[in-house]
N, CA and C of each residue as an Amber inpcrd file, in Angstrom:
protein
   399
 103.7670000 161.9890000 -62.3390000 103.1820000 162.1150000 -60.9780000
 103.4320000 160.8740000 -60.2130000 104.8830000 160.6580000 -60.1030000
 105.3850000 159.5260000 -59.2920000 104.8770000 159.7740000 -57.8370000
 104.4320000 158.3880000 -57.2680000 104.3040000 158.3420000 -55.8140000
 103.0050000 159.2300000 -55.5830000 102.0840000 159.5070000 -56.4960000
 100.9630000 159.8710000 -56.2700000  99.7750000 158.9260000 -56.4350000
  98.9640000 158.5860000 -55.3490000  98.1040000 157.4810000 -55.6580000
  96.7480000 158.0160000 -55.5890000  95.7300000 157.2040000 -56.3250000
  94.2310000 157.6190000 -56.2980000  93.2170000 156.6860000 -55.9340000
  92.3420000 157.0780000 -55.0480000  91.2410000 156.1420000 -54.8940000
  90.0090000 156.7620000 -55.4290000  89.2640000 155.9220000 -56.0840000
  88.1130000 156.3850000 -56.7080000  86.9950000 155.7550000 -55.9940000
  86.0100000 156.6560000 -55.6180000  84.8060000 156.1250000 -54.7930000
  83.6020000 156.3370000 -55.5700000  82.7920000 155.4490000 -55.8420000
  81.4580000 155.4990000 -56.3420000  80.4900000 155.6780000 -54.9850000
  79.6090000 156.7070000 -55.1320000  78.7970000 156.9960000 -54.0620000
  77.3850000 157.5880000 -54.3860000  76.4590000 157.4810000 -53.7700000
  75.2270000 157.9370000 -53.9450000  74.9720000 159.1970000 -53.2400000
  74.7630000 160.3790000 -53.7570000  74.8630000 161.5620000 -53.2720000
  73.4340000 161.8650000 -52.3350000  72.5240000 161.0650000 -52.5670000
  71.1410000 161.0690000 -51.8580000  71.2310000 160.4920000 -50.6090000
  72.5560000 159.7900000 -50.4240000  72.5110000 158.9140000 -48.9350000
  73.4360000 159.6910000 -48.2340000  73.1610000 159.6320000 -46.7970000
  74.0860000 160.2290000 -45.8560000  75.5180000 159.9670000 -46.3400000
  76.4130000 161.0100000 -46.3430000  77.6200000 160.8380000 -46.7370000
  78.7290000 160.4400000 -45.5620000  79.7950000 159.7250000 -45.8170000
  80.6710000 159.4500000 -44.9440000  81.6360000 160.5490000 -44.9510000
  82.3500000 160.6390000 -43.7250000  83.1170000 161.9190000 -43.3550000
  84.4130000 161.7830000 -44.2020000  84.5160000 161.7460000 -45.4680000
  85.6220000 161.4990000 -46.1760000  86.7140000 162.6900000 -46.1290000
  87.7970000 162.5230000 -45.8320000  88.9580000 163.1930000 -45.8110000
  89.3360000 163.7640000 -47.0590000  88.9810000 165.0620000 -47.3280000
  89.3270000 165.4600000 -48.6950000  90.5880000 165.8750000 -48.8370000
  91.4110000 166.3610000 -47.6800000  92.7170000 166.8650000 -47.6790000
  93.5800000 165.5730000 -47.2370000  93.5640000 164.2600000 -47.7490000
  94.1800000 163.3230000 -47.4680000  95.5200000 163.5390000 -47.2050000
  96.4660000 163.4810000 -48.2960000  97.7690000 163.7760000 -48.2070000
  98.3040000 164.1950000 -49.4610000  99.4070000 164.6340000 -49.8870000
  99.7330000 165.2150000 -51.0900000 100.0900000 163.9490000 -51.9600000
 100.2650000 162.7070000 -51.4490000 100.7650000 161.4060000 -52.0160000
  99.3000000 160.6710000 -52.5580000  98.2260000 161.1590000 -51.7320000
  96.8360000 160.3340000 -52.0360000  95.6890000 161.2930000 -52.1930000
  94.9520000 160.9650000 -53.4670000  93.6510000 161.8450000 -53.6370000
  92.6140000 160.9170000 -53.7820000  91.4700000 161.6600000 -53.5250000
  90.0700000 160.9900000 -53.7220000  89.1870000 161.4830000 -54.8020000
  88.7080000 160.6160000 -55.5440000  87.9330000 161.2260000 -56.9090000
  86.5730000 160.4860000 -56.4840000  85.5330000 161.2300000 -56.8550000
  84.1780000 160.8470000 -56.7350000  83.3090000 160.5240000 -58.0640000
  82.7230000 159.5490000 -58.0930000  81.7630000 159.2310000 -59.2940000
  80.5720000 158.7610000 -58.6440000  79.4990000 158.8450000 -59.5240000
  78.0230000 158.7000000 -58.9130000  77.4290000 157.3120000 -59.2300000
  78.3080000 156.4150000 -59.8370000  77.6120000 154.9660000 -60.0340000
  78.6780000 153.9750000 -60.3210000  78.3700000 152.6790000 -60.1780000
  79.4140000 151.6910000 -60.5620000  79.6780000 151.9170000 -62.1030000
  78.7980000 152.1180000 -62.8860000  79.0970000 152.2680000 -64.2040000
  80.3170000 153.2660000 -64.4380000  80.0300000 154.3770000 -63.8950000
  80.9340000 155.4570000 -64.0220000  82.3660000 155.1030000 -63.3720000
  82.0320000 154.4250000 -62.5580000  83.4070000 153.8620000 -61.8520000
  83.9940000 152.9660000 -62.6300000  83.3980000 151.8830000 -63.2710000
  84.0380000 151.1490000 -63.9150000  84.7280000 151.6980000 -65.3130000
  84.1840000 152.7150000 -65.9550000  84.6990000 153.4820000 -66.8190000
  85.9640000 154.4600000 -66.3890000  85.9780000 154.9200000 -65.3710000
  86.9410000 155.6770000 -64.8590000  88.0220000 154.8550000 -64.5720000
  87.9060000 153.6840000 -63.8330000  89.0460000 152.7950000 -63.6530000
  89.7610000 152.2730000 -64.7290000  89.0740000 151.9130000 -65.6680000
  89.5890000 151.5570000 -67.0610000  90.4280000 152.3140000 -67.6910000
  89.7440000 153.6450000 -67.9010000  90.4870000 154.7560000 -68.5080000
  91.7280000 155.1550000 -67.6130000  91.7450000 155.1510000 -66.3970000
  92.7720000 155.5250000 -65.6450000  93.8980000 154.5420000 -65.5340000
  93.4110000 153.2580000 -65.6820000  94.5710000 152.1630000 -65.5740000
  94.9990000 152.0610000 -66.8910000  94.4340000 151.9800000 -67.9380000
  94.8570000 151.3490000 -69.3230000  95.3610000 152.6190000 -70.0880000
  94.6220000 153.7350000 -70.0740000  95.0040000 154.8210000 -70.8500000
  95.9080000 155.8370000 -70.2440000  95.7530000 156.3040000 -69.0790000
  96.4920000 157.2310000 -68.5530000  97.5750000 156.8390000 -67.4780000
  97.2940000 155.6080000 -67.3830000  98.3360000 154.8940000 -66.2270000
  98.4380000 155.4870000 -64.9280000  97.4630000 156.0790000 -64.3910000
  97.5760000 156.6320000 -63.0660000  97.8050000 155.2460000 -61.9110000
  98.1160000 155.6250000 -60.9120000  98.5660000 154.8140000 -59.9210000
  97.1660000 154.9230000 -58.8870000  96.4710000 153.6470000 -59.2250000
  95.0910000 153.6610000 -58.4140000  95.3040000 152.7710000 -57.4210000
  95.1810000 153.1400000 -56.1020000  95.5800000 152.4820000 -55.0350000
  94.5770000 151.3860000 -54.6870000  93.0090000 152.1000000 -55.0140000
  91.7950000 151.2130000 -54.3720000  90.3900000 151.7780000 -54.9570000
  89.4710000 151.0320000 -55.1680000  88.3990000 151.6300000 -55.6350000
  87.3190000 151.2760000 -54.4570000  86.4040000 152.1710000 -54.0380000
  85.3740000 152.0410000 -53.1000000  83.9750000 151.9370000 -53.7630000
  83.0850000 150.9470000 -53.5140000  81.7160000 151.3450000 -53.7930000
  80.9850000 151.4400000 -52.5390000  80.5830000 152.6590000 -52.4010000
  80.0520000 153.2840000 -51.0970000  78.5530000 153.3040000 -51.0860000
  77.9240000 152.1160000 -50.8690000  76.1910000 152.0630000 -50.7780000
  75.5610000 152.4980000 -52.0890000  76.4480000 152.3420000 -53.1490000
  75.6550000 152.8340000 -54.3860000  75.1720000 151.6030000 -55.5080000
  75.5520000 150.4310000 -54.9620000  75.1670000 149.3430000 -55.7110000
  74.9100000 148.1310000 -54.9900000  74.4710000 146.9610000 -55.6530000
  73.9720000 145.8010000 -54.9300000  75.2580000 144.7060000 -55.1040000
  75.0530000 143.4450000 -54.6250000  76.0010000 142.4030000 -54.7080000
  76.2380000 141.9990000 -56.0020000  75.3480000 142.1860000 -56.9260000
  75.3060000 141.4470000 -58.2160000  76.3780000 142.5930000 -58.9610000
  76.0860000 143.8530000 -58.7750000  76.7710000 144.9990000 -59.3510000
  78.3430000 144.9240000 -59.1070000  78.6440000 144.6930000 -57.6680000
  80.1770000 144.4890000 -57.3530000  80.7390000 143.3970000 -57.7950000
  79.9990000 142.1200000 -57.9410000  80.5280000 140.9800000 -58.6190000
  81.0210000 141.2860000 -60.0860000  80.0860000 141.9580000 -60.7670000
  80.1710000 142.3960000 -62.1310000  81.5620000 143.2310000 -62.3610000
  81.5710000 144.1430000 -61.3590000  82.6420000 145.0370000 -61.1260000
  84.1260000 144.2380000 -61.2600000  84.1900000 143.3710000 -60.2340000
  85.2380000 142.5000000 -60.0440000  85.6480000 141.8590000 -61.2390000
  84.6390000 141.3800000 -61.8790000  84.8920000 140.3460000 -62.9570000
  85.4570000 141.2430000 -64.2670000  85.0390000 142.6950000 -64.1510000
  85.6000000 143.4830000 -65.2370000  86.6840000 144.3270000 -65.0550000
  87.4210000 143.9200000 -63.8750000  88.6800000 144.9190000 -63.4610000
  89.7820000 144.5970000 -64.5230000  90.4370000 145.8890000 -65.0420000
  91.6240000 145.5590000 -65.8060000  92.7160000 144.8330000 -65.3060000
  93.1160000 143.9790000 -66.0220000  94.1900000 142.9080000 -65.5350000
  95.4850000 143.7760000 -64.8160000  95.6080000 145.1160000 -65.0980000
  96.6300000 145.7870000 -64.8000000  96.4540000 146.3580000 -63.3050000
  95.0560000 146.2490000 -62.8930000  94.7910000 146.7500000 -61.5540000
  95.0440000 145.8260000 -60.5260000  95.8580000 146.1220000 -59.5590000
  96.0890000 145.2030000 -58.4060000  95.7970000 145.7170000 -57.1190000
  95.1580000 146.7440000 -57.0070000  94.5930000 147.6010000 -55.8700000
  93.3480000 146.8920000 -55.0540000  93.1580000 147.2110000 -53.9370000
  91.7530000 146.9640000 -53.2360000  90.6970000 147.3120000 -53.9510000
  89.6270000 146.6150000 -53.6930000  88.1690000 147.0400000 -54.0730000
  87.2830000 146.7580000 -52.8780000  86.8030000 147.8240000 -52.4040000
  85.9540000 147.7260000 -50.9720000  84.5250000 147.9810000 -51.4780000
  83.5730000 147.1650000 -51.1690000  81.9310000 147.3550000 -51.3350000
  81.5300000 147.4570000 -49.8790000  80.7830000 148.6130000 -49.6880000
  80.1700000 149.0350000 -48.4660000  78.6580000 149.0110000 -48.6750000
  78.0120000 147.9700000 -47.6300000  76.5750000 148.0190000 -47.9250000
  75.7800000 148.9330000 -47.1050000  74.3910000 149.1540000 -47.3940000
  73.8540000 149.9290000 -46.6180000  73.8840000 150.0380000 -45.1890000
  74.1580000 148.9240000 -44.5310000  74.2670000 148.6420000 -43.0400000
  75.5390000 148.9680000 -42.6180000  76.5320000 149.2460000 -43.5540000
  77.8730000 149.6260000 -42.9470000  78.7560000 148.3300000 -43.0520000
  78.3650000 147.0600000 -43.0180000  78.9880000 145.9830000 -43.5690000
  79.7400000 146.0350000 -44.7480000  80.5150000 145.1820000 -45.1930000
  81.1270000 145.0950000 -46.4800000  81.9440000 143.9370000 -46.9840000
  82.4080000 144.0560000 -48.2170000  83.3220000 143.0590000 -48.6690000
  84.5930000 143.7160000 -49.2370000  85.6780000 143.3730000 -48.8400000
  87.1110000 143.6520000 -49.5340000  87.6660000 142.5750000 -50.3010000
  88.0790000 143.0640000 -51.5250000  88.6960000 142.4560000 -52.5770000
  89.9770000 142.6100000 -52.7910000  90.8890000 141.9420000 -52.2980000
  92.4650000 142.1210000 -52.4670000  93.0150000 141.1500000 -53.0150000
  94.3320000 141.6590000 -53.6880000  95.1080000 140.6760000 -54.3200000
  95.9350000 139.7600000 -53.3820000  95.8440000 138.5680000 -53.6300000
  96.6460000 137.6010000 -52.7480000  98.0620000 137.3710000 -53.1680000
  98.7750000 136.5030000 -52.4940000 100.0120000 136.1770000 -52.9800000
 100.2910000 135.7530000 -54.4750000  99.4510000 134.9490000 -54.9050000
  99.8460000 134.4350000 -56.2980000  99.1990000 135.2880000 -57.3090000
  98.5820000 136.3670000 -56.8400000  97.9600000 137.5850000 -58.0680000
  96.5730000 137.2100000 -58.1030000  96.0080000 136.2560000 -57.4810000
  94.4690000 136.1080000 -57.5060000  93.8550000 136.9540000 -56.4700000
  92.5620000 137.2270000 -56.7290000  91.7910000 138.0960000 -55.7600000
  91.1280000 137.0840000 -54.7950000  91.1540000 137.8530000 -53.3260000
  90.7920000 137.0960000 -52.2890000  89.8600000 138.0220000 -51.7300000
  88.6560000 137.3580000 -51.4350000  87.2810000 138.2160000 -50.8090000
  87.5070000 137.9970000 -49.1880000  87.1910000 139.0200000 -48.3770000
  87.0700000 139.1780000 -47.0770000  85.6640000 139.8630000 -46.8240000
  84.8610000 139.0500000 -45.8400000  83.5880000 139.6920000 -45.5020000
  83.9980000 140.4680000 -44.3980000  83.4040000 141.8600000 -44.2490000
  83.7960000 142.8840000 -43.1530000  82.5990000 143.0340000 -42.3100000
  82.8100000 143.3720000 -41.0080000  81.5660000 143.8540000 -40.3890000
  81.6960000 145.3080000 -40.5060000  80.8080000 146.0460000 -39.8520000
  80.8510000 147.5120000 -40.0930000  81.9790000 148.1220000 -39.1830000
  82.5790000 147.6380000 -38.2080000  83.7350000 148.2310000 -37.4580000
  85.0590000 147.9330000 -38.3530000  85.0770000 146.8170000 -39.0130000
  86.1460000 146.5190000 -40.0480000  86.2460000 147.4590000 -41.0250000
  85.2500000 147.7850000 -41.7610000  85.0380000 148.7360000 -42.8140000
  85.5890000 150.1330000 -42.3500000  85.0290000 150.5610000 -41.2200000
  85.5280000 151.8230000 -40.5470000  86.9890000 151.7410000 -40.4360000
  87.4480000 150.5080000 -39.6960000  89.0700000 150.4970000 -39.5230000
  89.6790000 150.5970000 -40.8770000  89.4060000 149.7380000 -41.8230000
  90.1400000 150.0020000 -43.2130000  90.0130000 151.4290000 -43.6180000
  89.0640000 152.3050000 -43.5710000  88.8570000 153.6080000 -44.0250000
  89.8690000 154.3650000 -43.2330000  89.7420000 154.2180000 -41.9370000
  90.6580000 155.0590000 -41.0380000  92.1080000 154.8450000 -41.2480000
  92.4690000 153.5300000 -41.3200000  93.8400000 152.9240000 -41.5550000
  94.3630000 153.6570000 -42.6830000  93.6600000 153.8500000 -43.8590000
  94.2330000 154.1820000 -45.1370000  94.0330000 155.7680000 -45.0130000
  93.7530000 156.5370000 -43.9140000  93.3830000 158.0880000 -43.9280000
  92.3370000 158.3910000 -44.9330000  91.3450000 157.6940000 -45.1540000
  90.2650000 158.0340000 -46.1270000  89.0690000 158.6650000 -45.6070000
  88.9210000 158.6000000 -44.2140000  88.0660000 159.3170000 -43.4110000
  88.5530000 159.9670000 -42.0750000  87.8120000 161.0240000 -41.8090000
  88.3430000 161.8200000 -40.4930000  88.3780000 160.6550000 -39.3270000
  89.2660000 160.5250000 -38.7810000  89.6550000 159.4480000 -37.8920000
  88.9860000 159.8080000 -36.4510000  88.0840000 159.0160000 -35.8130000
  87.6140000 159.1560000 -34.5890000  87.8330000 158.1760000 -33.5780000
  88.5810000 158.5480000 -32.6680000  88.9380000 157.6870000 -31.7790000
  87.9730000 157.2950000 -30.5730000  87.6800000 155.9040000 -30.5880000
  86.5820000 155.4600000 -29.7060000  86.9900000 154.5530000 -28.7690000
  86.9140000 154.7570000 -27.4470000  87.4920000 153.6300000 -26.4520000
  86.1940000 153.2350000 -25.7510000  86.3310000 151.9990000 -25.4390000
  85.1950000 151.2810000 -24.6540000  85.9290000 151.1470000 -23.4680000
  85.1580000 151.4650000 -22.2370000  85.6490000 151.2510000 -20.8030000
  85.0950000 149.7080000 -20.3770000  86.0750000 149.2900000 -20.0070000
  85.8000000 147.7920000 -19.3650000  85.7620000 147.7460000 -18.0890000
  84.8710000 146.8800000 -17.3880000  85.0500000 146.9590000 -15.9060000
  85.8720000 145.8080000 -15.3150000
């Protein structure tokens, strides 16, 4: 499955859903799980056992900060992709691999989270323009 990248999303089906783009591209797929616990299991199995190319994981309003930090500390060493945590208010935290291989955390405003998701074609893009006087 060369060139095929996977994004795993943990989400709460009881909350309003994001406008996920399920027809992303032939090279990128979305997989959904219902909890951070299931995400940890899926990520571990995908990276260490089946050697899937996981580009990122997203925790979409299904966990608190403590669970997100627990997830970060339990990431398989082979995983170098992004980890995005989205809070109920739309703000978030992005964990990315820095130059030296260590993880770096970035605090994101709601528009930054949306920009990240749109840039990676994970949601249906909506062009919003503000008129200035």
